[in-house]
mmCIF file with all atom_site columns, C-alpha atoms in Angstrom:
data_model
loop_
_atom_site.group_PDB
_atom_site.id
_atom_site.type_symbol
_atom_site.label_atom_id
_atom_site.label_alt_id
_atom_site.label_comp_id
_atom_site.label_asym_id
_atom_site.label_entity_id
_atom_site.label_seq_id
_atom_site.pdbx_PDB_ins_code
_atom_site.Cartn_x
_atom_site.Cartn_y
_atom_site.Cartn_z
_atom_site.occupancy
_atom_site.B_iso_or_equiv
_atom_site.pdbx_formal_charge
_atom_site.auth_seq_id
_atom_site.auth_comp_id
_atom_site.auth_asym_id
_atom_site.auth_atom_id
_atom_site.pdbx_PDB_model_num
ATOM 1   C CA . GLY A 1 1   ? -21.642 -6.120  -3.829  1.00 0.00 ? 33  GLY A CA 1
ATOM 2   C CA . ALA A 1 2   ? -17.974 -7.142  -4.100  1.00 0.00 ? 34  ALA A CA 1
ATOM 3   C CA . VAL A 1 3   ? -18.519 -10.884 -4.204  1.00 0.00 ? 35  VAL A CA 1
ATOM 4   C CA . VAL A 1 4   ? -15.622 -13.225 -4.869  1.00 0.00 ? 36  VAL A CA 1
ATOM 5   C CA . SER A 1 5   ? -16.359 -16.836 -5.719  1.00 0.00 ? 37  SER A CA 1
ATOM 6   C CA . GLN A 1 6   ? -13.771 -19.556 -5.297  1.00 0.00 ? 38  GLN A CA 1
ATOM 7   C CA . HIS A 1 7   ? -14.110 -23.086 -6.623  1.00 0.00 ? 39  HIS A CA 1
ATOM 8   C CA . PRO A 1 8   ? -13.802 -25.847 -5.595  1.00 0.00 ? 40  PRO A CA 1
ATOM 9   C CA . SER A 1 9   ? -14.313 -25.423 -1.874  1.00 0.00 ? 41  SER A CA 1
ATOM 10  C CA . TRP A 1 10  ? -12.773 -28.775 -1.048  1.00 0.00 ? 42  TRP A CA 1
ATOM 11  C CA . VAL A 1 11  ? -10.649 -31.204 -3.015  1.00 0.00 ? 43  VAL A CA 1
ATOM 12  C CA . ILE A 1 12  ? -8.980  -34.474 -2.118  1.00 0.00 ? 44  ILE A CA 1
ATOM 13  C CA . CYS A 1 13  ? -6.588  -36.045 -4.578  1.00 0.00 ? 45  CYS A CA 1
ATOM 14  C CA . LYS A 1 14  ? -3.668  -38.413 -4.880  1.00 0.00 ? 46  LYS A CA 1
ATOM 15  C CA . SER A 1 15  ? -0.059  -37.353 -4.676  1.00 0.00 ? 47  SER A CA 1
ATOM 16  C CA . GLY A 1 16  ? 1.322   -36.322 -8.069  1.00 0.00 ? 48  GLY A CA 1
ATOM 17  C CA . THR A 1 17  ? -1.956  -34.892 -9.314  1.00 0.00 ? 49  THR A CA 1
ATOM 18  C CA . SER A 1 18  ? -2.251  -31.282 -10.485 1.00 0.00 ? 50  SER A CA 1
ATOM 19  C CA . VAL A 1 19  ? -5.118  -29.296 -9.035  1.00 0.00 ? 51  VAL A CA 1
ATOM 20  C CA . LYS A 1 20  ? -6.650  -26.119 -10.422 1.00 0.00 ? 52  LYS A CA 1
ATOM 21  C CA . ILE A 1 21  ? -8.463  -23.601 -8.223  1.00 0.00 ? 53  ILE A CA 1
ATOM 22  C CA . GLU A 1 22  ? -10.579 -20.824 -9.719  1.00 0.00 ? 54  GLU A CA 1
ATOM 23  C CA . CYS A 1 23  ? -11.227 -17.393 -8.301  1.00 0.00 ? 55  CYS A CA 1
ATOM 24  C CA . ARG A 1 24  ? -13.883 -15.154 -9.831  1.00 0.00 ? 56  ARG A CA 1
ATOM 25  C CA . SER A 1 25  ? -15.030 -11.646 -9.030  1.00 0.00 ? 57  SER A CA 1
ATOM 26  C CA . LEU A 1 26  ? -18.762 -11.771 -9.675  1.00 0.00 ? 58  LEU A CA 1
ATOM 27  C CA . ASP A 1 27  ? -19.858 -8.145  -9.601  1.00 0.00 ? 59  ASP A CA 1
ATOM 28  C CA . PHE A 1 28  ? -16.745 -6.064  -10.147 1.00 0.00 ? 60  PHE A CA 1
ATOM 29  C CA . GLN A 1 29  ? -13.645 -5.967  -12.300 1.00 0.00 ? 61  GLN A CA 1
ATOM 30  C CA . ALA A 1 30  ? -10.618 -7.169  -10.406 1.00 0.00 ? 62  ALA A CA 1
ATOM 31  C CA . THR A 1 31  ? -7.464  -5.550  -11.694 1.00 0.00 ? 63  THR A CA 1
ATOM 32  C CA . THR A 1 32  ? -5.468  -7.363  -9.051  1.00 0.00 ? 64  THR A CA 1
ATOM 33  C CA . MET A 1 33  ? -5.987  -10.761 -7.478  1.00 0.00 ? 65  MET A CA 1
ATOM 34  C CA . PHE A 1 34  ? -4.072  -12.294 -4.622  1.00 0.00 ? 66  PHE A CA 1
ATOM 35  C CA . TRP A 1 35  ? -3.477  -15.871 -3.566  1.00 0.00 ? 67  TRP A CA 1
ATOM 36  C CA . TYR A 1 36  ? -2.946  -16.781 0.085   1.00 0.00 ? 68  TYR A CA 1
ATOM 37  C CA . ARG A 1 37  ? -2.252  -19.926 1.984   1.00 0.00 ? 69  ARG A CA 1
ATOM 38  C CA . GLN A 1 38  ? -3.286  -20.564 5.564   1.00 0.00 ? 70  GLN A CA 1
ATOM 39  C CA . PHE A 1 39  ? -1.969  -23.289 7.817   1.00 0.00 ? 71  PHE A CA 1
ATOM 40  C CA . PRO A 1 40  ? -4.014  -24.319 10.871  1.00 0.00 ? 72  PRO A CA 1
ATOM 41  C CA . LYS A 1 41  ? -4.110  -21.637 13.564  1.00 0.00 ? 73  LYS A CA 1
ATOM 42  C CA . GLN A 1 42  ? -1.783  -19.437 11.580  1.00 0.00 ? 74  GLN A CA 1
ATOM 43  C CA . SER A 1 43  ? -2.103  -16.237 9.632   1.00 0.00 ? 75  SER A CA 1
ATOM 44  C CA . LEU A 1 44  ? -2.875  -15.833 5.958   1.00 0.00 ? 76  LEU A CA 1
ATOM 45  C CA . MET A 1 45  ? 0.404   -15.879 4.082   1.00 0.00 ? 77  MET A CA 1
ATOM 46  C CA . LEU A 1 46  ? 0.517   -14.128 0.723   1.00 0.00 ? 78  LEU A CA 1
ATOM 47  C CA . MET A 1 47  ? 1.794   -16.412 -2.014  1.00 0.00 ? 79  MET A CA 1
ATOM 48  C CA . ALA A 1 48  ? 1.505   -14.212 -5.085  1.00 0.00 ? 80  ALA A CA 1
ATOM 49  C CA . THR A 1 49  ? -0.067  -11.137 -6.607  1.00 0.00 ? 81  THR A CA 1
ATOM 50  C CA . SER A 1 50  ? -1.447  -11.209 -10.120 1.00 0.00 ? 82  SER A CA 1
ATOM 51  C CA . ASN A 1 51  ? -2.493  -8.347  -12.338 1.00 0.00 ? 83  ASN A CA 1
ATOM 52  C CA . GLU A 1 52  ? -4.743  -8.945  -15.305 1.00 0.00 ? 84  GLU A CA 1
ATOM 53  C CA . GLY A 1 53  ? -2.765  -9.740  -18.426 1.00 0.00 ? 85  GLY A CA 1
ATOM 54  C CA . SER A 1 54  ? 0.640   -9.882  -16.797 1.00 0.00 ? 86  SER A CA 1
ATOM 55  C CA . LYS A 1 55  ? 2.789   -12.414 -14.989 1.00 0.00 ? 87  LYS A CA 1
ATOM 56  C CA . ALA A 1 56  ? 2.213   -12.992 -11.318 1.00 0.00 ? 88  ALA A CA 1
ATOM 57  C CA . THR A 1 57  ? 4.616   -11.683 -8.711  1.00 0.00 ? 89  THR A CA 1
ATOM 58  C CA . TYR A 1 58  ? 5.541   -14.394 -6.236  1.00 0.00 ? 90  TYR A CA 1
ATOM 59  C CA . GLU A 1 59  ? 6.552   -13.906 -2.630  1.00 0.00 ? 91  GLU A CA 1
ATOM 60  C CA . GLN A 1 60  ? 9.920   -15.076 -1.448  1.00 0.00 ? 92  GLN A CA 1
ATOM 61  C CA . GLY A 1 61  ? 10.004  -18.811 -0.906  1.00 0.00 ? 93  GLY A CA 1
ATOM 62  C CA . VAL A 1 62  ? 7.032   -19.589 -3.150  1.00 0.00 ? 94  VAL A CA 1
ATOM 63  C CA . GLU A 1 63  ? 7.925   -21.790 -6.116  1.00 0.00 ? 95  GLU A CA 1
ATOM 64  C CA . LYS A 1 64  ? 6.428   -20.285 -9.243  1.00 0.00 ? 96  LYS A CA 1
ATOM 65  C CA . ASP A 1 65  ? 6.767   -23.561 -11.171 1.00 0.00 ? 97  ASP A CA 1
ATOM 66  C CA . LYS A 1 66  ? 4.896   -25.331 -8.422  1.00 0.00 ? 98  LYS A CA 1
ATOM 67  C CA . PHE A 1 67  ? 2.094   -22.813 -8.071  1.00 0.00 ? 99  PHE A CA 1
ATOM 68  C CA . LEU A 1 68  ? 1.064   -21.614 -11.519 1.00 0.00 ? 100 LEU A CA 1
ATOM 69  C CA . ILE A 1 69  ? -1.089  -18.501 -11.569 1.00 0.00 ? 101 ILE A CA 1
ATOM 70  C CA . ASN A 1 70  ? -3.046  -17.215 -14.517 1.00 0.00 ? 102 ASN A CA 1
ATOM 71  C CA . HIS A 1 71  ? -5.067  -14.002 -14.543 1.00 0.00 ? 103 HIS A CA 1
ATOM 72  C CA . ALA A 1 72  ? -6.441  -14.002 -18.062 1.00 0.00 ? 104 ALA A CA 1
ATOM 73  C CA . SER A 1 73  ? -9.397  -11.700 -17.536 1.00 0.00 ? 105 SER A CA 1
ATOM 74  C CA . LEU A 1 74  ? -10.606 -8.992  -15.177 1.00 0.00 ? 106 LEU A CA 1
ATOM 75  C CA . THR A 1 75  ? -12.886 -11.470 -13.426 1.00 0.00 ? 107 THR A CA 1
ATOM 76  C CA . LEU A 1 76  ? -10.919 -14.710 -13.302 1.00 0.00 ? 108 LEU A CA 1
ATOM 77  C CA . SER A 1 77  ? -7.663  -15.913 -11.844 1.00 0.00 ? 109 SER A CA 1
ATOM 78  C CA . THR A 1 78  ? -6.581  -19.526 -11.475 1.00 0.00 ? 110 THR A CA 1
ATOM 79  C CA . LEU A 1 79  ? -4.037  -21.215 -9.235  1.00 0.00 ? 111 LEU A CA 1
ATOM 80  C CA . THR A 1 80  ? -2.731  -24.601 -10.338 1.00 0.00 ? 112 THR A CA 1
ATOM 81  C CA . VAL A 1 81  ? -0.837  -26.677 -7.814  1.00 0.00 ? 113 VAL A CA 1
ATOM 82  C CA . THR A 1 82  ? 1.318   -28.882 -10.024 1.00 0.00 ? 114 THR A CA 1
ATOM 83  C CA . SER A 1 83  ? 2.335   -32.395 -9.039  1.00 0.00 ? 115 SER A CA 1
ATOM 84  C CA . ALA A 1 84  ? 0.847   -31.898 -5.596  1.00 0.00 ? 116 ALA A CA 1
ATOM 85  C CA . HIS A 1 85  ? 2.336   -33.679 -2.588  1.00 0.00 ? 117 HIS A CA 1
ATOM 86  C CA . PRO A 1 86  ? 1.047   -34.097 0.986   1.00 0.00 ? 118 PRO A CA 1
ATOM 87  C CA . GLU A 1 87  ? 3.021   -31.060 2.159   1.00 0.00 ? 119 GLU A CA 1
ATOM 88  C CA . ASP A 1 88  ? 0.958   -28.925 -0.230  1.00 0.00 ? 120 ASP A CA 1
ATOM 89  C CA . SER A 1 89  ? -2.162  -29.760 1.760   1.00 0.00 ? 121 SER A CA 1
ATOM 90  C CA . SER A 1 90  ? -3.503  -26.483 3.088   1.00 0.00 ? 122 SER A CA 1
ATOM 91  C CA . PHE A 1 91  ? -6.285  -23.916 2.908   1.00 0.00 ? 123 PHE A CA 1
ATOM 92  C CA . TYR A 1 92  ? -5.868  -21.688 -0.145  1.00 0.00 ? 124 TYR A CA 1
ATOM 93  C CA . ILE A 1 93  ? -7.741  -18.380 -0.340  1.00 0.00 ? 125 ILE A CA 1
ATOM 94  C CA . CYS A 1 94  ? -7.942  -15.855 -3.124  1.00 0.00 ? 126 CYS A CA 1
ATOM 95  C CA . SER A 1 95  ? -8.840  -12.202 -2.921  1.00 0.00 ? 127 SER A CA 1
ATOM 96  C CA . ALA A 1 96  ? -9.579  -9.535  -5.472  1.00 0.00 ? 128 ALA A CA 1
ATOM 97  C CA . ARG A 1 97  ? -9.386  -5.769  -5.599  1.00 0.00 ? 129 ARG A CA 1
ATOM 98  C CA . SER A 1 98  ? -11.110 -3.387  -7.968  1.00 0.00 ? 130 SER A CA 1
ATOM 99  C CA . ARG A 1 99  ? -9.625  -0.498  -9.888  1.00 0.00 ? 131 ARG A CA 1
ATOM 100 C CA . ALA A 1 100 ? -11.010 2.043   -7.421  1.00 0.00 ? 132 ALA A CA 1
ATOM 101 C CA . LEU A 1 101 ? -8.526  3.566   -5.031  1.00 0.00 ? 133 LEU A CA 1
ATOM 102 C CA . ASN A 1 102 ? -8.648  2.644   -1.382  1.00 0.00 ? 134 ASN A CA 1
ATOM 103 C CA . GLN A 1 103 ? -10.900 -0.327  -1.943  1.00 0.00 ? 135 GLN A CA 1
ATOM 104 C CA . PRO A 1 104 ? -10.109 -3.293  0.281   1.00 0.00 ? 136 PRO A CA 1
ATOM 105 C CA . GLN A 1 105 ? -9.423  -6.794  -0.912  1.00 0.00 ? 137 GLN A CA 1
ATOM 106 C CA . HIS A 1 106 ? -12.487 -9.019  -0.984  1.00 0.00 ? 138 HIS A CA 1
ATOM 107 C CA . PHE A 1 107 ? -11.947 -12.683 -0.288  1.00 0.00 ? 139 PHE A CA 1
ATOM 108 C CA . GLY A 1 108 ? -13.329 -15.913 -1.617  1.00 0.00 ? 140 GLY A CA 1
ATOM 109 C CA . ASP A 1 109 ? -14.385 -18.677 0.768   1.00 0.00 ? 141 ASP A CA 1
ATOM 110 C CA . GLY A 1 110 ? -11.201 -20.646 0.266   1.00 0.00 ? 142 GLY A CA 1
ATOM 111 C CA . THR A 1 111 ? -10.310 -24.129 -0.962  1.00 0.00 ? 143 THR A CA 1
ATOM 112 C CA . ARG A 1 112 ? -9.364  -26.932 1.399   1.00 0.00 ? 144 ARG A CA 1
ATOM 113 C CA . LEU A 1 113 ? -6.778  -29.029 -0.450  1.00 0.00 ? 145 LEU A CA 1
ATOM 114 C CA . SER A 1 114 ? -5.915  -32.464 0.898   1.00 0.00 ? 146 SER A CA 1
ATOM 115 C CA . ILE A 1 115 ? -3.265  -34.541 -0.859  1.00 0.00 ? 147 ILE A CA 1
ATOM 116 C CA . LEU A 1 116 ? -3.163  -38.215 0.039   1.00 0.00 ? 148 LEU A CA 1
ATOM 117 C CA . ASP B 2 1   ? 9.745   -11.843 11.375  1.00 0.00 ? 220 ASP B CA 1
ATOM 118 C CA . GLN B 2 2   ? 6.112   -11.185 12.251  1.00 0.00 ? 221 GLN B CA 1
ATOM 119 C CA . GLN B 2 3   ? 5.478   -7.568  11.245  1.00 0.00 ? 222 GLN B CA 1
ATOM 120 C CA . VAL B 2 4   ? 1.859   -7.617  12.408  1.00 0.00 ? 223 VAL B CA 1
ATOM 121 C CA . LYS B 2 5   ? 1.058   -9.208  15.744  1.00 0.00 ? 224 LYS B CA 1
ATOM 122 C CA . GLN B 2 6   ? -2.109  -10.060 17.577  1.00 0.00 ? 225 GLN B CA 1
ATOM 123 C CA . ASN B 2 7   ? -0.887  -11.168 20.964  1.00 0.00 ? 226 ASN B CA 1
ATOM 124 C CA . SER B 2 8   ? -4.211  -12.444 22.265  1.00 0.00 ? 227 SER B CA 1
ATOM 125 C CA . PRO B 2 9   ? -5.166  -15.679 20.526  1.00 0.00 ? 228 PRO B CA 1
ATOM 126 C CA . SER B 2 10  ? -8.602  -15.651 22.128  1.00 0.00 ? 229 SER B CA 1
ATOM 127 C CA . LEU B 2 11  ? -11.061 -13.391 23.927  1.00 0.00 ? 230 LEU B CA 1
ATOM 128 C CA . SER B 2 12  ? -14.398 -14.043 25.629  1.00 0.00 ? 231 SER B CA 1
ATOM 129 C CA . VAL B 2 13  ? -16.905 -11.270 26.212  1.00 0.00 ? 232 VAL B CA 1
ATOM 130 C CA . GLN B 2 14  ? -20.423 -11.174 27.586  1.00 0.00 ? 233 GLN B CA 1
ATOM 131 C CA . GLU B 2 15  ? -23.183 -10.218 25.170  1.00 0.00 ? 234 GLU B CA 1
ATOM 132 C CA . GLY B 2 16  ? -23.887 -6.483  25.260  1.00 0.00 ? 235 GLY B CA 1
ATOM 133 C CA . ARG B 2 17  ? -20.440 -5.584  26.556  1.00 0.00 ? 236 ARG B CA 1
ATOM 134 C CA . ILE B 2 18  ? -17.542 -4.073  24.644  1.00 0.00 ? 237 ILE B CA 1
ATOM 135 C CA . SER B 2 19  ? -15.049 -6.279  22.787  1.00 0.00 ? 238 SER B CA 1
ATOM 136 C CA . ILE B 2 20  ? -11.593 -4.834  22.316  1.00 0.00 ? 239 ILE B CA 1
ATOM 137 C CA . LEU B 2 21  ? -9.211  -6.573  19.935  1.00 0.00 ? 240 LEU B CA 1
ATOM 138 C CA . ASN B 2 22  ? -5.635  -5.390  19.710  1.00 0.00 ? 241 ASN B CA 1
ATOM 139 C CA . CYS B 2 23  ? -2.989  -5.398  17.024  1.00 0.00 ? 242 CYS B CA 1
ATOM 140 C CA . ASP B 2 24  ? 0.631   -4.233  17.024  1.00 0.00 ? 243 ASP B CA 1
ATOM 141 C CA . TYR B 2 25  ? 2.915   -3.657  14.085  1.00 0.00 ? 244 TYR B CA 1
ATOM 142 C CA . THR B 2 26  ? 6.616   -3.065  13.672  1.00 0.00 ? 245 THR B CA 1
ATOM 143 C CA . ASN B 2 27  ? 6.948   -1.513  10.216  1.00 0.00 ? 246 ASN B CA 1
ATOM 144 C CA . SER B 2 28  ? 6.590   2.276   10.429  1.00 0.00 ? 247 SER B CA 1
ATOM 145 C CA . MET B 2 29  ? 6.015   2.387   6.677   1.00 0.00 ? 248 MET B CA 1
ATOM 146 C CA . PHE B 2 30  ? 2.563   0.809   7.016   1.00 0.00 ? 249 PHE B CA 1
ATOM 147 C CA . ASP B 2 31  ? -0.039  3.441   6.193   1.00 0.00 ? 250 ASP B CA 1
ATOM 148 C CA . TYR B 2 32  ? -3.273  1.507   5.708   1.00 0.00 ? 251 TYR B CA 1
ATOM 149 C CA . PHE B 2 33  ? -4.827  -0.855  8.197   1.00 0.00 ? 252 PHE B CA 1
ATOM 150 C CA . LEU B 2 34  ? -7.819  -3.151  8.044   1.00 0.00 ? 253 LEU B CA 1
ATOM 151 C CA . TRP B 2 35  ? -9.822  -5.557  10.163  1.00 0.00 ? 254 TRP B CA 1
ATOM 152 C CA . TYR B 2 36  ? -11.343 -8.726  8.758   1.00 0.00 ? 255 TYR B CA 1
ATOM 153 C CA . LYS B 2 37  ? -13.680 -11.223 10.363  1.00 0.00 ? 256 LYS B CA 1
ATOM 154 C CA . LYS B 2 38  ? -13.486 -14.907 9.514   1.00 0.00 ? 257 LYS B CA 1
ATOM 155 C CA . TYR B 2 39  ? -15.810 -17.811 10.185  1.00 0.00 ? 258 TYR B CA 1
ATOM 156 C CA . PRO B 2 40  ? -14.544 -21.411 9.888   1.00 0.00 ? 259 PRO B CA 1
ATOM 157 C CA . ALA B 2 41  ? -14.216 -22.721 6.336   1.00 0.00 ? 260 ALA B CA 1
ATOM 158 C CA . GLU B 2 42  ? -15.000 -19.279 4.903   1.00 0.00 ? 261 GLU B CA 1
ATOM 159 C CA . GLY B 2 43  ? -12.865 -16.481 3.563   1.00 0.00 ? 262 GLY B CA 1
ATOM 160 C CA . PRO B 2 44  ? -12.285 -13.302 5.577   1.00 0.00 ? 263 PRO B CA 1
ATOM 161 C CA . THR B 2 45  ? -14.946 -10.606 5.401   1.00 0.00 ? 264 THR B CA 1
ATOM 162 C CA . PHE B 2 46  ? -13.898 -6.969  5.391   1.00 0.00 ? 265 PHE B CA 1
ATOM 163 C CA . LEU B 2 47  ? -15.073 -5.034  8.442   1.00 0.00 ? 266 LEU B CA 1
ATOM 164 C CA . ILE B 2 48  ? -13.414 -1.647  8.639   1.00 0.00 ? 267 ILE B CA 1
ATOM 165 C CA . SER B 2 49  ? -10.227 0.148   7.642   1.00 0.00 ? 268 SER B CA 1
ATOM 166 C CA . ILE B 2 50  ? -8.239  3.204   8.586   1.00 0.00 ? 269 ILE B CA 1
ATOM 167 C CA . SER B 2 51  ? -5.496  5.169   6.896   1.00 0.00 ? 270 SER B CA 1
ATOM 168 C CA . SER B 2 52  ? -2.552  6.577   8.793   1.00 0.00 ? 271 SER B CA 1
ATOM 169 C CA . ILE B 2 53  ? -3.794  10.143  8.416   1.00 0.00 ? 272 ILE B CA 1
ATOM 170 C CA . LYS B 2 54  ? -6.595  9.355   10.856  1.00 0.00 ? 273 LYS B CA 1
ATOM 171 C CA . ASP B 2 55  ? -6.630  8.055   14.401  1.00 0.00 ? 274 ASP B CA 1
ATOM 172 C CA . LYS B 2 56  ? -10.215 6.832   14.485  1.00 0.00 ? 275 LYS B CA 1
ATOM 173 C CA . ASN B 2 57  ? -12.784 5.430   12.104  1.00 0.00 ? 276 ASN B CA 1
ATOM 174 C CA . GLU B 2 58  ? -16.275 4.358   13.045  1.00 0.00 ? 277 GLU B CA 1
ATOM 175 C CA . ASP B 2 59  ? -18.862 2.230   11.255  1.00 0.00 ? 278 ASP B CA 1
ATOM 176 C CA . GLY B 2 60  ? -21.923 1.287   13.246  1.00 0.00 ? 279 GLY B CA 1
ATOM 177 C CA . ARG B 2 61  ? -20.914 -0.945  16.144  1.00 0.00 ? 280 ARG B CA 1
ATOM 178 C CA . PHE B 2 62  ? -17.300 -1.115  14.951  1.00 0.00 ? 281 PHE B CA 1
ATOM 179 C CA . THR B 2 63  ? -14.632 1.481   15.689  1.00 0.00 ? 282 THR B CA 1
ATOM 180 C CA . VAL B 2 64  ? -10.956 1.222   14.838  1.00 0.00 ? 283 VAL B CA 1
ATOM 181 C CA . PHE B 2 65  ? -8.396  3.305   16.708  1.00 0.00 ? 284 PHE B CA 1
ATOM 182 C CA . LEU B 2 66  ? -4.870  3.901   15.441  1.00 0.00 ? 285 LEU B CA 1
ATOM 183 C CA . ASN B 2 67  ? -1.973  5.026   17.621  1.00 0.00 ? 286 ASN B CA 1
ATOM 184 C CA . LYS B 2 68  ? 0.912   5.601   15.238  1.00 0.00 ? 287 LYS B CA 1
ATOM 185 C CA . SER B 2 69  ? 3.458   6.489   17.880  1.00 0.00 ? 288 SER B CA 1
ATOM 186 C CA . ALA B 2 70  ? 2.800   3.202   19.659  1.00 0.00 ? 289 ALA B CA 1
ATOM 187 C CA . LYS B 2 71  ? 2.375   1.287   16.375  1.00 0.00 ? 290 LYS B CA 1
ATOM 188 C CA . HIS B 2 72  ? -0.864  -0.057  17.739  1.00 0.00 ? 291 HIS B CA 1
ATOM 189 C CA . LEU B 2 73  ? -4.405  -0.369  16.521  1.00 0.00 ? 292 LEU B CA 1
ATOM 190 C CA . SER B 2 74  ? -7.504  -1.707  18.143  1.00 0.00 ? 293 SER B CA 1
ATOM 191 C CA . LEU B 2 75  ? -11.001 -2.725  17.110  1.00 0.00 ? 294 LEU B CA 1
ATOM 192 C CA . HIS B 2 76  ? -13.887 -1.952  19.436  1.00 0.00 ? 295 HIS B CA 1
ATOM 193 C CA . ILE B 2 77  ? -17.211 -3.721  19.028  1.00 0.00 ? 296 ILE B CA 1
ATOM 194 C CA . VAL B 2 78  ? -20.067 -2.191  20.997  1.00 0.00 ? 297 VAL B CA 1
ATOM 195 C CA . PRO B 2 79  ? -22.389 -3.802  21.914  1.00 0.00 ? 298 PRO B CA 1
ATOM 196 C CA . SER B 2 80  ? -21.043 -7.291  21.294  1.00 0.00 ? 299 SER B CA 1
ATOM 197 C CA . GLN B 2 81  ? -23.472 -9.845  19.900  1.00 0.00 ? 300 GLN B CA 1
ATOM 198 C CA . PRO B 2 82  ? -23.244 -13.658 19.730  1.00 0.00 ? 301 PRO B CA 1
ATOM 199 C CA . GLY B 2 83  ? -23.047 -13.404 15.923  1.00 0.00 ? 302 GLY B CA 1
ATOM 200 C CA . ASP B 2 84  ? -19.780 -11.517 16.333  1.00 0.00 ? 303 ASP B CA 1
ATOM 201 C CA . SER B 2 85  ? -18.121 -14.746 17.487  1.00 0.00 ? 304 SER B CA 1
ATOM 202 C CA . ALA B 2 86  ? -15.420 -15.401 14.886  1.00 0.00 ? 305 ALA B CA 1
ATOM 203 C CA . VAL B 2 87  ? -11.695 -15.016 14.288  1.00 0.00 ? 306 VAL B CA 1
ATOM 204 C CA . TYR B 2 88  ? -10.622 -11.411 13.714  1.00 0.00 ? 307 TYR B CA 1
ATOM 205 C CA . PHE B 2 89  ? -7.538  -10.573 11.670  1.00 0.00 ? 308 PHE B CA 1
ATOM 206 C CA . CYS B 2 90  ? -5.856  -7.219  11.444  1.00 0.00 ? 309 CYS B CA 1
ATOM 207 C CA . ALA B 2 91  ? -3.889  -6.425  8.309   1.00 0.00 ? 310 ALA B CA 1
ATOM 208 C CA . ALA B 2 92  ? -1.512  -3.677  7.256   1.00 0.00 ? 311 ALA B CA 1
ATOM 209 C CA . SER B 2 93  ? -0.131  -2.453  3.964   1.00 0.00 ? 312 SER B CA 1
ATOM 210 C CA . VAL B 2 94  ? 2.600   -0.145  2.717   1.00 0.00 ? 313 VAL B CA 1
ATOM 211 C CA . GLY B 2 95  ? 1.912   2.511   0.151   1.00 0.00 ? 314 GLY B CA 1
ATOM 212 C CA . SER B 2 96  ? -1.232  3.401   -1.714  1.00 0.00 ? 315 SER B CA 1
ATOM 213 C CA . GLY B 2 97  ? -0.397  1.431   -4.831  1.00 0.00 ? 316 GLY B CA 1
ATOM 214 C CA . THR B 2 98  ? 0.624   -2.010  -3.682  1.00 0.00 ? 317 THR B CA 1
ATOM 215 C CA . TYR B 2 99  ? -2.249  -3.106  -1.486  1.00 0.00 ? 318 TYR B CA 1
ATOM 216 C CA . LYS B 2 100 ? -0.182  -6.075  -0.426  1.00 0.00 ? 319 LYS B CA 1
ATOM 217 C CA . TYR B 2 101 ? -1.533  -6.965  2.995   1.00 0.00 ? 320 TYR B CA 1
ATOM 218 C CA . ILE B 2 102 ? 0.418   -8.402  5.888   1.00 0.00 ? 321 ILE B CA 1
ATOM 219 C CA . PHE B 2 103 ? -1.923  -10.218 8.253   1.00 0.00 ? 322 PHE B CA 1
ATOM 220 C CA . GLY B 2 104 ? -1.734  -10.813 11.966  1.00 0.00 ? 323 GLY B CA 1
ATOM 221 C CA . THR B 2 105 ? -2.264  -14.276 13.423  1.00 0.00 ? 324 THR B CA 1
ATOM 222 C CA . GLY B 2 106 ? -5.838  -13.604 14.452  1.00 0.00 ? 325 GLY B CA 1
ATOM 223 C CA . THR B 2 107 ? -7.842  -13.404 17.666  1.00 0.00 ? 326 THR B CA 1
ATOM 224 C CA . ARG B 2 108 ? -10.752 -15.744 18.281  1.00 0.00 ? 327 ARG B CA 1
ATOM 225 C CA . LEU B 2 109 ? -13.628 -13.796 19.811  1.00 0.00 ? 328 LEU B CA 1
ATOM 226 C CA . LYS B 2 110 ? -16.375 -15.594 21.647  1.00 0.00 ? 329 LYS B CA 1
ATOM 227 C CA . VAL B 2 111 ? -19.408 -13.583 22.676  1.00 0.00 ? 330 VAL B CA 1
ATOM 228 C CA . LEU B 2 112 ? -21.342 -15.335 25.413  1.00 0.00 ? 331 LEU B CA 1
ATOM 229 C CA . ALA B 2 113 ? -25.117 -15.052 25.479  1.00 0.00 ? 332 ALA B CA 1
#
C-alpha cells in the first residue's frame, strides 16, 4: 500500500520550455502533497506544500511563478517548471500524505530534469 | 542553517554485523522523527519513525533510538544485509499538524558480503 507514482522519470528539454511533472497517489487519498528538490550529494529540500483544493505554500526562496503547483484532486498534484533554464536542472521528488494522523510521507521515484 | 545533520557521509559494515547510523538536530521543537532509505534514481522509502514521547521504536531488524537531551537519534540495523546498501536519510518535523519534514544530508551505507 501507499504507492506514489511520479511521471515522467526523466526529461531533457531546451531552455525556455515549460515542463510539467505529475505526482499521483495510487491507493490512498492524499490530502497533502509535497514537492522537493535534490541537488547531487545534498539533502532533499522542500519547495512547497500543497493541500487539495487550495493554493500551495512555498518555502522561502522558491519562486511561485516559476514553479507552479496544482493539487486539483485527492490523488493528483502537478509541478510545472515554467520557462526552464539550465539552473533548474535537478532531481525533483514529490511525496504524499494521507488523512490519517501520524502517517509518514510516501515518496514518488523522482524526476530527473535536464535543461539544455 | 542545517537543522538536521548526519555527520557521517558514508559507512561500511560487514554483512551480519550491526549498522549504526547517526543523526543530530538543533531544533528542540522537533517532535517526530523518521528514517528513510533511498536507492539511486528512486524516491526515499519510509523505514521507521519515532515520536518524542518515546526513546525507542523497533520494527524487525530496524530500531530507532531517540535521546532528546542530546538532540540525537540513531538507526540500528541488525543483522546488516547487502540489500541494505543505500543512502539513509533522517528527517524531523515540528508539531502534529504540519508534517513538514526537514531532512539530513544522508549517510551512504555499504554492507559488504
